[in-house]
Tab-separated table of C-alpha atoms in Angstrom:
chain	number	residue	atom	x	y	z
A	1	UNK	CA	3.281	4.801	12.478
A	2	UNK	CA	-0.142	4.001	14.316
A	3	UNK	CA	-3.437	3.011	12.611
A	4	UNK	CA	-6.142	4.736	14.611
A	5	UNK	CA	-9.157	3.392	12.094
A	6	UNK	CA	-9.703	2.114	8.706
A	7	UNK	CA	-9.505	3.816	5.677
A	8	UNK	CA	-7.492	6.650	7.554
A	9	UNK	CA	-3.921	6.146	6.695
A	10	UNK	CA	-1.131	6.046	8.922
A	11	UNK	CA	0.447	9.047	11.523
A	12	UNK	CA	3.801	9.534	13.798
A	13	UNK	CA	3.614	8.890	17.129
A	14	UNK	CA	5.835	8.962	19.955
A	15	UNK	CA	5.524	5.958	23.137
A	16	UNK	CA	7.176	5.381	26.346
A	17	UNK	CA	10.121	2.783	25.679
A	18	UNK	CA	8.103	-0.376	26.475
A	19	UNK	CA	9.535	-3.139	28.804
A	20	UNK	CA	9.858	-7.028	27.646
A	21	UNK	CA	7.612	-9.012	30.368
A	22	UNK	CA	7.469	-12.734	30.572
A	23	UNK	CA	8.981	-14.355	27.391
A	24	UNK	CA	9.298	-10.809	25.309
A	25	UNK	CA	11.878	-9.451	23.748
A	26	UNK	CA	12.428	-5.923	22.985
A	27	UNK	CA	13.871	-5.438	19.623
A	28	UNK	CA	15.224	-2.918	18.299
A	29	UNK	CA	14.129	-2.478	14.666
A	30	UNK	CA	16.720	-2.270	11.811
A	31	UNK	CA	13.851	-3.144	8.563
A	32	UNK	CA	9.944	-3.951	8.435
A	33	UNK	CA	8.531	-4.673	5.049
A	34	UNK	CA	5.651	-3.783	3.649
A	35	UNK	CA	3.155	-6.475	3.016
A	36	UNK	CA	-0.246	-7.056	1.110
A	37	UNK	CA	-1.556	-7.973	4.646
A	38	UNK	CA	-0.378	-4.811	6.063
A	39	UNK	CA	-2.992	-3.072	3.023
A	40	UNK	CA	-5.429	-5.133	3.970
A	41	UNK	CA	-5.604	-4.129	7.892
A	42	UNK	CA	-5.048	-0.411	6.471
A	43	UNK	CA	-8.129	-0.290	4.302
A	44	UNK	CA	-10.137	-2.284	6.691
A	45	UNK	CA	-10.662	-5.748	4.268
A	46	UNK	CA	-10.244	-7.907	7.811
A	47	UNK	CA	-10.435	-6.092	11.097
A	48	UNK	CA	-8.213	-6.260	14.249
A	49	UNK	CA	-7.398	-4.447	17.241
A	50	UNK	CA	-7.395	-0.691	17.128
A	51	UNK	CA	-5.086	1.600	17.405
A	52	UNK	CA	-2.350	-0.425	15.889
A	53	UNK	CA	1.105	-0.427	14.694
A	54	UNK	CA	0.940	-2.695	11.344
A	55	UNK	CA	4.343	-4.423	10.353
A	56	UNK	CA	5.072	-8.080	10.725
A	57	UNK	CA	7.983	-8.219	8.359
A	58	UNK	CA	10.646	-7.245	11.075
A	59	UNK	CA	14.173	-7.823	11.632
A	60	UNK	CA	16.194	-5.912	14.509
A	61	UNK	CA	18.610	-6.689	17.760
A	62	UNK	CA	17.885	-7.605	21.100
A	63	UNK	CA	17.462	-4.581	23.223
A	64	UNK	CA	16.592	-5.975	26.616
A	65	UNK	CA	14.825	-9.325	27.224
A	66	UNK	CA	12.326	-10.177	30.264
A	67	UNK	CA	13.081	-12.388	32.784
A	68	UNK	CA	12.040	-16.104	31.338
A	69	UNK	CA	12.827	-15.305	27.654
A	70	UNK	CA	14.803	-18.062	26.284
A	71	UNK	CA	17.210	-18.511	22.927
A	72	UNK	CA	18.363	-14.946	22.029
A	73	UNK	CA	20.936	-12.786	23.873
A	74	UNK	CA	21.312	-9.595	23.691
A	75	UNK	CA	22.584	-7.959	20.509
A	76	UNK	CA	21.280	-10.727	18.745
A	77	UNK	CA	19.916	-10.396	15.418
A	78	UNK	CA	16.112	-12.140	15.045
A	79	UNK	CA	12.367	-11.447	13.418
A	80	UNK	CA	9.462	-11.337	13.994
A	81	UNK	CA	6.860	-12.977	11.463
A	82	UNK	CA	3.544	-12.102	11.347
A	83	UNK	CA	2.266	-14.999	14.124
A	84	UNK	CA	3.194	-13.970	17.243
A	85	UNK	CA	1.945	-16.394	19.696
A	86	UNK	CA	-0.504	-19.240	20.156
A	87	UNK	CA	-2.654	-20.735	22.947
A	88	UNK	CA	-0.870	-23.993	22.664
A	89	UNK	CA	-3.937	-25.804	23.876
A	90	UNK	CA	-6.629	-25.753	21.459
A	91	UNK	CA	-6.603	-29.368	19.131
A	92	UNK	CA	-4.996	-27.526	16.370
A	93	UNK	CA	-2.096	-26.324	18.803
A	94	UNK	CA	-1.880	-30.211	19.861
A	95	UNK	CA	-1.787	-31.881	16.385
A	96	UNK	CA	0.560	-29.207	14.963
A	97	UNK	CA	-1.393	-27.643	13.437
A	98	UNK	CA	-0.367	-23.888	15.253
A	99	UNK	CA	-1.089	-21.800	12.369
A	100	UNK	CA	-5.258	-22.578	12.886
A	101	UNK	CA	-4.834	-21.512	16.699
A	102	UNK	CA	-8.243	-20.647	17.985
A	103	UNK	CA	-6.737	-17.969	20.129
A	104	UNK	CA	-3.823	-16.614	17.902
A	105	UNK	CA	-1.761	-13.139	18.160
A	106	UNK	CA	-0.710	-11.830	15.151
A	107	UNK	CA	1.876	-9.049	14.603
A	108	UNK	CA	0.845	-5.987	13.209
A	109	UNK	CA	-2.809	-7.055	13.537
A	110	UNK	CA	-3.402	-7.759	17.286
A	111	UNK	CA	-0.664	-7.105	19.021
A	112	UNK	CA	1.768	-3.921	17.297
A	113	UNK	CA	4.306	-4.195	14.779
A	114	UNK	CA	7.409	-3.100	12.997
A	115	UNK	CA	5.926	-0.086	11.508
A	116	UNK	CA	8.287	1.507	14.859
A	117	UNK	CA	11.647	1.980	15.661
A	118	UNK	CA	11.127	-0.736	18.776
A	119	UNK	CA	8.907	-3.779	18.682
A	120	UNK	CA	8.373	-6.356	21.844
A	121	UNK	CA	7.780	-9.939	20.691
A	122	UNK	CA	7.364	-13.118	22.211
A	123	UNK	CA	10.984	-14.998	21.942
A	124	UNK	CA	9.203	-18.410	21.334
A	125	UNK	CA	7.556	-16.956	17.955
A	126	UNK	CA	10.887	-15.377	17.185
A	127	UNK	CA	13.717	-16.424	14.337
A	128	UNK	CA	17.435	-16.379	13.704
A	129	UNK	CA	17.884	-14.582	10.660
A	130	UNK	CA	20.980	-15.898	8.437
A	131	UNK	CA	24.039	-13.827	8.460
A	132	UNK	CA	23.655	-13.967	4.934
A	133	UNK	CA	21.135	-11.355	4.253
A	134	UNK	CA	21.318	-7.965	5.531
A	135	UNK	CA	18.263	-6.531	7.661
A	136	UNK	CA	16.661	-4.961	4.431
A	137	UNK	CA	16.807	-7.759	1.860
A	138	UNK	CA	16.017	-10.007	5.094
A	139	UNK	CA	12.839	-8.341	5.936
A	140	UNK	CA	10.425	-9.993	2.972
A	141	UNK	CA	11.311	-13.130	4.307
A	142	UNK	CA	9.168	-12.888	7.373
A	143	UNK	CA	6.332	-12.884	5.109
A	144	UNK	CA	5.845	-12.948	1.861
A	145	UNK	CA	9.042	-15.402	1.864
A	146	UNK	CA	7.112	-17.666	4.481
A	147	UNK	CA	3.805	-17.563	3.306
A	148	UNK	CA	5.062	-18.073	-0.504
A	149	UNK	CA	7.129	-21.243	0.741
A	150	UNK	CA	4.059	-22.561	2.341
A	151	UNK	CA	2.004	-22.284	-0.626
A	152	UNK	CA	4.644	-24.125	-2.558
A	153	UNK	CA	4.345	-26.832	-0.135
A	154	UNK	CA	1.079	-27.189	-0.824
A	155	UNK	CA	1.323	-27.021	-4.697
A	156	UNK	CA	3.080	-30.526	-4.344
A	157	UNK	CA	6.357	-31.264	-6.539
A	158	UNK	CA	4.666	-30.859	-9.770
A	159	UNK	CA	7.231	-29.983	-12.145
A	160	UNK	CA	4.939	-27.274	-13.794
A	161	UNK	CA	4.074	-24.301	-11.510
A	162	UNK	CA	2.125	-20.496	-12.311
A	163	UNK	CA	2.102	-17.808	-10.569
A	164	UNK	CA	-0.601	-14.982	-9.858
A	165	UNK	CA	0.517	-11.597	-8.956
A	166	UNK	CA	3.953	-11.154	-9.378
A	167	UNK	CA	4.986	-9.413	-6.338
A	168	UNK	CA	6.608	-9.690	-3.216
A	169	UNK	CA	5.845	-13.165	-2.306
A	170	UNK	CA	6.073	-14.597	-5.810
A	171	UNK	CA	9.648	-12.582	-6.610
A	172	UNK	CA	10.917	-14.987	-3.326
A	173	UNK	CA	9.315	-17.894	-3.981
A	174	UNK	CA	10.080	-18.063	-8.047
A	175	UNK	CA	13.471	-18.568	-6.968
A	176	UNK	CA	12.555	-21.449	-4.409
A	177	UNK	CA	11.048	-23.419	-6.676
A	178	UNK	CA	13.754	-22.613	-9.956
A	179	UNK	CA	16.045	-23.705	-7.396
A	180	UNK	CA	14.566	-27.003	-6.840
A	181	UNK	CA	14.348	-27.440	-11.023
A	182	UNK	CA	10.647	-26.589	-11.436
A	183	UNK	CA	9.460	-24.316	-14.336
A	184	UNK	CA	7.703	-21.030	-13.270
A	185	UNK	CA	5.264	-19.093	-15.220
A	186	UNK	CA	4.479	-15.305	-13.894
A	187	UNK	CA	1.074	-14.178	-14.140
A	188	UNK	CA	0.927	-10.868	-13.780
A	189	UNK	CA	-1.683	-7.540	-14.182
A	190	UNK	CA	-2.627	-7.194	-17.988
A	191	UNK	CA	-0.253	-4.734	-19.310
A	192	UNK	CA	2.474	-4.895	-17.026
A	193	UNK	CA	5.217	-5.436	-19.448
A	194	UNK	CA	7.737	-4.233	-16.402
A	195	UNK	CA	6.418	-6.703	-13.992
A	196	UNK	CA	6.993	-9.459	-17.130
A	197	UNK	CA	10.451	-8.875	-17.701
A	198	UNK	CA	11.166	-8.277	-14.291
A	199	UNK	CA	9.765	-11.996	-14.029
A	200	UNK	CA	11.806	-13.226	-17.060
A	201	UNK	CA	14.771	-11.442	-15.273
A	202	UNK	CA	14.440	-14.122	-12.111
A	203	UNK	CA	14.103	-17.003	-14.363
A	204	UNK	CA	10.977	-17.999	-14.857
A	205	UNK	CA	10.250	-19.460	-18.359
A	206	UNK	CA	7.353	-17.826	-19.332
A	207	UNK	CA	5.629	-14.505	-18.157
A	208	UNK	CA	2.573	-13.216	-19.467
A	209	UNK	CA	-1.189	-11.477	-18.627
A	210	UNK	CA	-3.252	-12.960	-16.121
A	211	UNK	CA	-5.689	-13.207	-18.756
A	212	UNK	CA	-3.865	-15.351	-20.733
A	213	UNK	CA	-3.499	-19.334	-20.785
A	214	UNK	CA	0.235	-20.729	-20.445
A	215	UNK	CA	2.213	-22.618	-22.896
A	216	UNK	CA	1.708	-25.945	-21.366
A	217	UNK	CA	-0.852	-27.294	-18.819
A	218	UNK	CA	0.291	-26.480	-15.193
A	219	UNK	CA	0.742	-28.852	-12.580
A	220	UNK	CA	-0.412	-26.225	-9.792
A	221	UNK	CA	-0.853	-22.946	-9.552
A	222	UNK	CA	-0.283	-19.953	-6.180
A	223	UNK	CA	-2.419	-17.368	-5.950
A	224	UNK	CA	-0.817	-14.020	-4.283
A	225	UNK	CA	-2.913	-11.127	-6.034
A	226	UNK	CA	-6.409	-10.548	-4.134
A	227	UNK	CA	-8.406	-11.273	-6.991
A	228	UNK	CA	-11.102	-14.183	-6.819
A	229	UNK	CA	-11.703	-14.056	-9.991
A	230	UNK	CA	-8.543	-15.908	-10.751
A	231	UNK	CA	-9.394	-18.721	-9.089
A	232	UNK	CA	-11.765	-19.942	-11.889
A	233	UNK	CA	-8.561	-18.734	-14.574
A	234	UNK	CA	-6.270	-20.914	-12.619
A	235	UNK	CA	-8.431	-23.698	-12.547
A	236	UNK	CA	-8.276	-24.130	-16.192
A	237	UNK	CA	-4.926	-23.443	-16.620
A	238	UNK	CA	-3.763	-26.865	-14.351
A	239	UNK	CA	-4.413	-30.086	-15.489
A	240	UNK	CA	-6.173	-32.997	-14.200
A	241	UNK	CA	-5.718	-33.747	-10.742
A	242	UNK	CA	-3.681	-30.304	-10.558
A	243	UNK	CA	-3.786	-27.803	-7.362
A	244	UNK	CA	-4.666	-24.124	-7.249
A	245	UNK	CA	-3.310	-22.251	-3.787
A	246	UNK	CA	-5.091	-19.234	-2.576
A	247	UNK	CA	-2.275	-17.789	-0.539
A	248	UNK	CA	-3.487	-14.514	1.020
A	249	UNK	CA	-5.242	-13.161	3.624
A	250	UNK	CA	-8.002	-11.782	2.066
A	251	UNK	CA	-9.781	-12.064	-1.488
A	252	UNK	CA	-12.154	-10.649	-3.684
A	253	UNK	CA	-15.425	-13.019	-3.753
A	254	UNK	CA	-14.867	-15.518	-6.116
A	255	UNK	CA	-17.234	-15.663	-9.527
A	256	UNK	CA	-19.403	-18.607	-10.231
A	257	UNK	CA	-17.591	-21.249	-11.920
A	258	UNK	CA	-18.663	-24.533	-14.028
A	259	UNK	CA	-18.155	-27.776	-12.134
A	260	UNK	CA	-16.208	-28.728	-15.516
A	261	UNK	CA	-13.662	-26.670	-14.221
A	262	UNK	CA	-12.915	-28.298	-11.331
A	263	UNK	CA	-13.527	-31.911	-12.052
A	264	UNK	CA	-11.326	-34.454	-12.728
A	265	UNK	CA	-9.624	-33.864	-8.926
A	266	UNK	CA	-8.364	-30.397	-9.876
A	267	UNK	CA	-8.770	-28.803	-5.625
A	268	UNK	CA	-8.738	-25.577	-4.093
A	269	UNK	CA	-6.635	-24.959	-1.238
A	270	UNK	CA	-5.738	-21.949	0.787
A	271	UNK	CA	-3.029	-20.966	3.104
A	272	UNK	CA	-3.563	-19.485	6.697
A	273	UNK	CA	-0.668	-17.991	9.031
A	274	UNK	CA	2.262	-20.065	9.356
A	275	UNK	CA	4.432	-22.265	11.318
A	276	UNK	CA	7.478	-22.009	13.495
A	277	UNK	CA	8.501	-24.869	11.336
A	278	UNK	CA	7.652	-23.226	8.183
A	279	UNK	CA	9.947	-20.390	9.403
A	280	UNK	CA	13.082	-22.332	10.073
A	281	UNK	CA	13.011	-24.561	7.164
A	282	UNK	CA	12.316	-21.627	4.838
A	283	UNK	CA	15.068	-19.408	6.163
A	284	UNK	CA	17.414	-22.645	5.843
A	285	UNK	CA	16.784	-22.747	2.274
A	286	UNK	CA	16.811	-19.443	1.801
A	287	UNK	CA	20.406	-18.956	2.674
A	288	UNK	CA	21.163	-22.165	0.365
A	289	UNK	CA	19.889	-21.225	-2.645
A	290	UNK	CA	20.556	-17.780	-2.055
A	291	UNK	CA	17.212	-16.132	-2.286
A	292	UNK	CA	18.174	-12.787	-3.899
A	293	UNK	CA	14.989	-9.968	-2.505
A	294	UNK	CA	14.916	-6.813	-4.893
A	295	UNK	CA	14.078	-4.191	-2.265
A	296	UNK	CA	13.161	-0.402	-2.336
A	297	UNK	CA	14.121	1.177	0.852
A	298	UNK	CA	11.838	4.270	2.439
A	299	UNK	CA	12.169	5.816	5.729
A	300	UNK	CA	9.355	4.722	8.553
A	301	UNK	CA	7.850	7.795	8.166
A	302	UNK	CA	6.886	7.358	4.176
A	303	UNK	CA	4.997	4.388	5.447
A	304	UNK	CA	1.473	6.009	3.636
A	305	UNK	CA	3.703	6.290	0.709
A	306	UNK	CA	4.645	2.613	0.733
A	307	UNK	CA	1.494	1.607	1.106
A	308	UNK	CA	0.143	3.258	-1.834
A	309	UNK	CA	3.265	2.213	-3.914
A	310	UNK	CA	1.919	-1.125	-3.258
A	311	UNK	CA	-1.476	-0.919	-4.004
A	312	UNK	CA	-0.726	0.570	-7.327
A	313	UNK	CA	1.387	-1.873	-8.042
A	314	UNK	CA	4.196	0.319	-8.466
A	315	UNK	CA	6.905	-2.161	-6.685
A	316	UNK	CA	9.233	-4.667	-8.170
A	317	UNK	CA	9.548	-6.584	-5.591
A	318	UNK	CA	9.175	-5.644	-2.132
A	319	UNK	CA	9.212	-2.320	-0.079
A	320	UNK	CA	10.615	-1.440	3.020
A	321	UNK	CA	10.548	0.384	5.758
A	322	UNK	CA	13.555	1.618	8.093
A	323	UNK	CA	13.781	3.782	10.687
């Protein structure tokens, strides 16, 4: 399902079977999610290489490999998150830092994705997925399981921890963080009654409008919805010295704020790409706790349909795609 230019959906299209060169893999593709990122390069919010094939949520088998790809045989089971190689020169590359790469290729953005029945992938950027989960309720790991976990990283181990836009990413990483015996409160659209309970349903203590303050001050908040305007609302929901974690891609501008808001060594913070690192520890713990993913399954070729299911906000949970 190729993206030819913004704004103009998705259509079917049929390739020649590519062949893995270098370190590549060929994979072939058992489940892709559907991701707010995926939206974003859809509609044209941040802007990539075009035509594309979005999808970075991927899990499939080894088809064939190229001659000096390492760590995966064939018929083994791996994914593909949304970075998909670095320069591994630039100072960010050499402190560790891979996920600011000045010269970065991301799946499903500048190089093609899952949205396929195939995918080639560099084997380096590559991960074993736990036997575990099956390649559908495996899939939102790639992503919104990775970038969530990062976030909460970043929060800190404050005991107290909100949540903004209760999708994908926040269904995962709710049950992270219960896991590790914090408290979660789910922010979600005002309204969404559905998106509350399902919330409540996970575990977290408290789940109510984004418009509305929480019981108790929080020790950090995660921001997954696209709104900027939350970042102000979050602000003065933590308490002193608290954290607020902008964890997507791409947000709405955020409104003027009072410096009262933010004083007393509350911080902003947001989260770009990931890690290798990230990956492997997340997956780790993902297996131990075990993250449970509530999944609705479509065929590749509702991918349009997806999409728009997850605009609207329609999706408890995550979506996916298979071929």
């Amino acid at each position: 399902m190729q993206l030819d230019a913004p704004d103009r959906g998705l259509h079917m299209i049929e390739r020649p079977m590519p062949v893995p060169q270098g370190t590549e893999l060929l994979i072939e593709i058992g489940a892709c999610g559907v991701c707010r990122t995926d939206i974003h390069v859809v509609d044209g919010d941040i802007h990539g290489t075009l035509p594309i094939v979005p999808g970075h949520e991927i899990v499939g088998r080894v088809a064939a490999l190229g001659p000096e790809a390492n760590g995966f045989e064939l018929g083994d089971r791996v994914g593909v998150p949304w970075l998909g190689r670095t320069c591994g020169r630039c100072r960010y590359c050499r402190a560790e830092q891979e996920n600011l790469c000045d010269e970065p290729i991301f799946t499903g953005f500048s190089r093609d994705g899952g949205f396929a029945s195939h995918v080639v992938a560099d084997a380096r950027f590559c991960l074993a997925i736990p036997d575990i989960f099956d390649d559908a309720h495996a899939a939102p790991l790639l992503c919104a399981g990775l970038i969530g976990f990062r976030s909460l990283r970043m929060a800190g181990d404050g005991r107290e921890i909100g949540l903004y836009g209760f999708g994908a990413a926040a269904h995962i990483v709710a049950q992270v963080a219960i896991w590790q015996g914090r408290n979660v409160y789910a922010f979600t659209r005002p309204g969404d009654e559905k998106g509350q309970k399902f919330a409540r349903s996970l575990g977290c203590i408290w789940a109510g409008s984004s418009d509305e303050a929480p019981p108790t001050e929080l020790d950090a908040a995660i921001i997954f919805a696209p709104v900027g305007a939350l970042v102000p609302a979050a602000l003065r929901a933590v308490r002193k010295g608290g954290r607020v974690i902008c964890a997507g891609i791409h947000m709405s501008d955020i409104p003027a704020f009072p410096y009262a808001d933010l004083w007393e060594e509350r911080s902003i913070r947001s989260v770009a790409n990931l890690t290798r690192e990230d990956g492997t520890a997340f997956l780790d713990i993902a297996a131990k706790v075990p993250i449970q993913t509530h999944v609705t399954v479509l065929p590749l070729g509702d991918a349009n349909i997806a999409l728009d299911r997850l605009r609207a906000g329609e999706v408890d949970g995550a979506v996916v795609l298979c071929p």
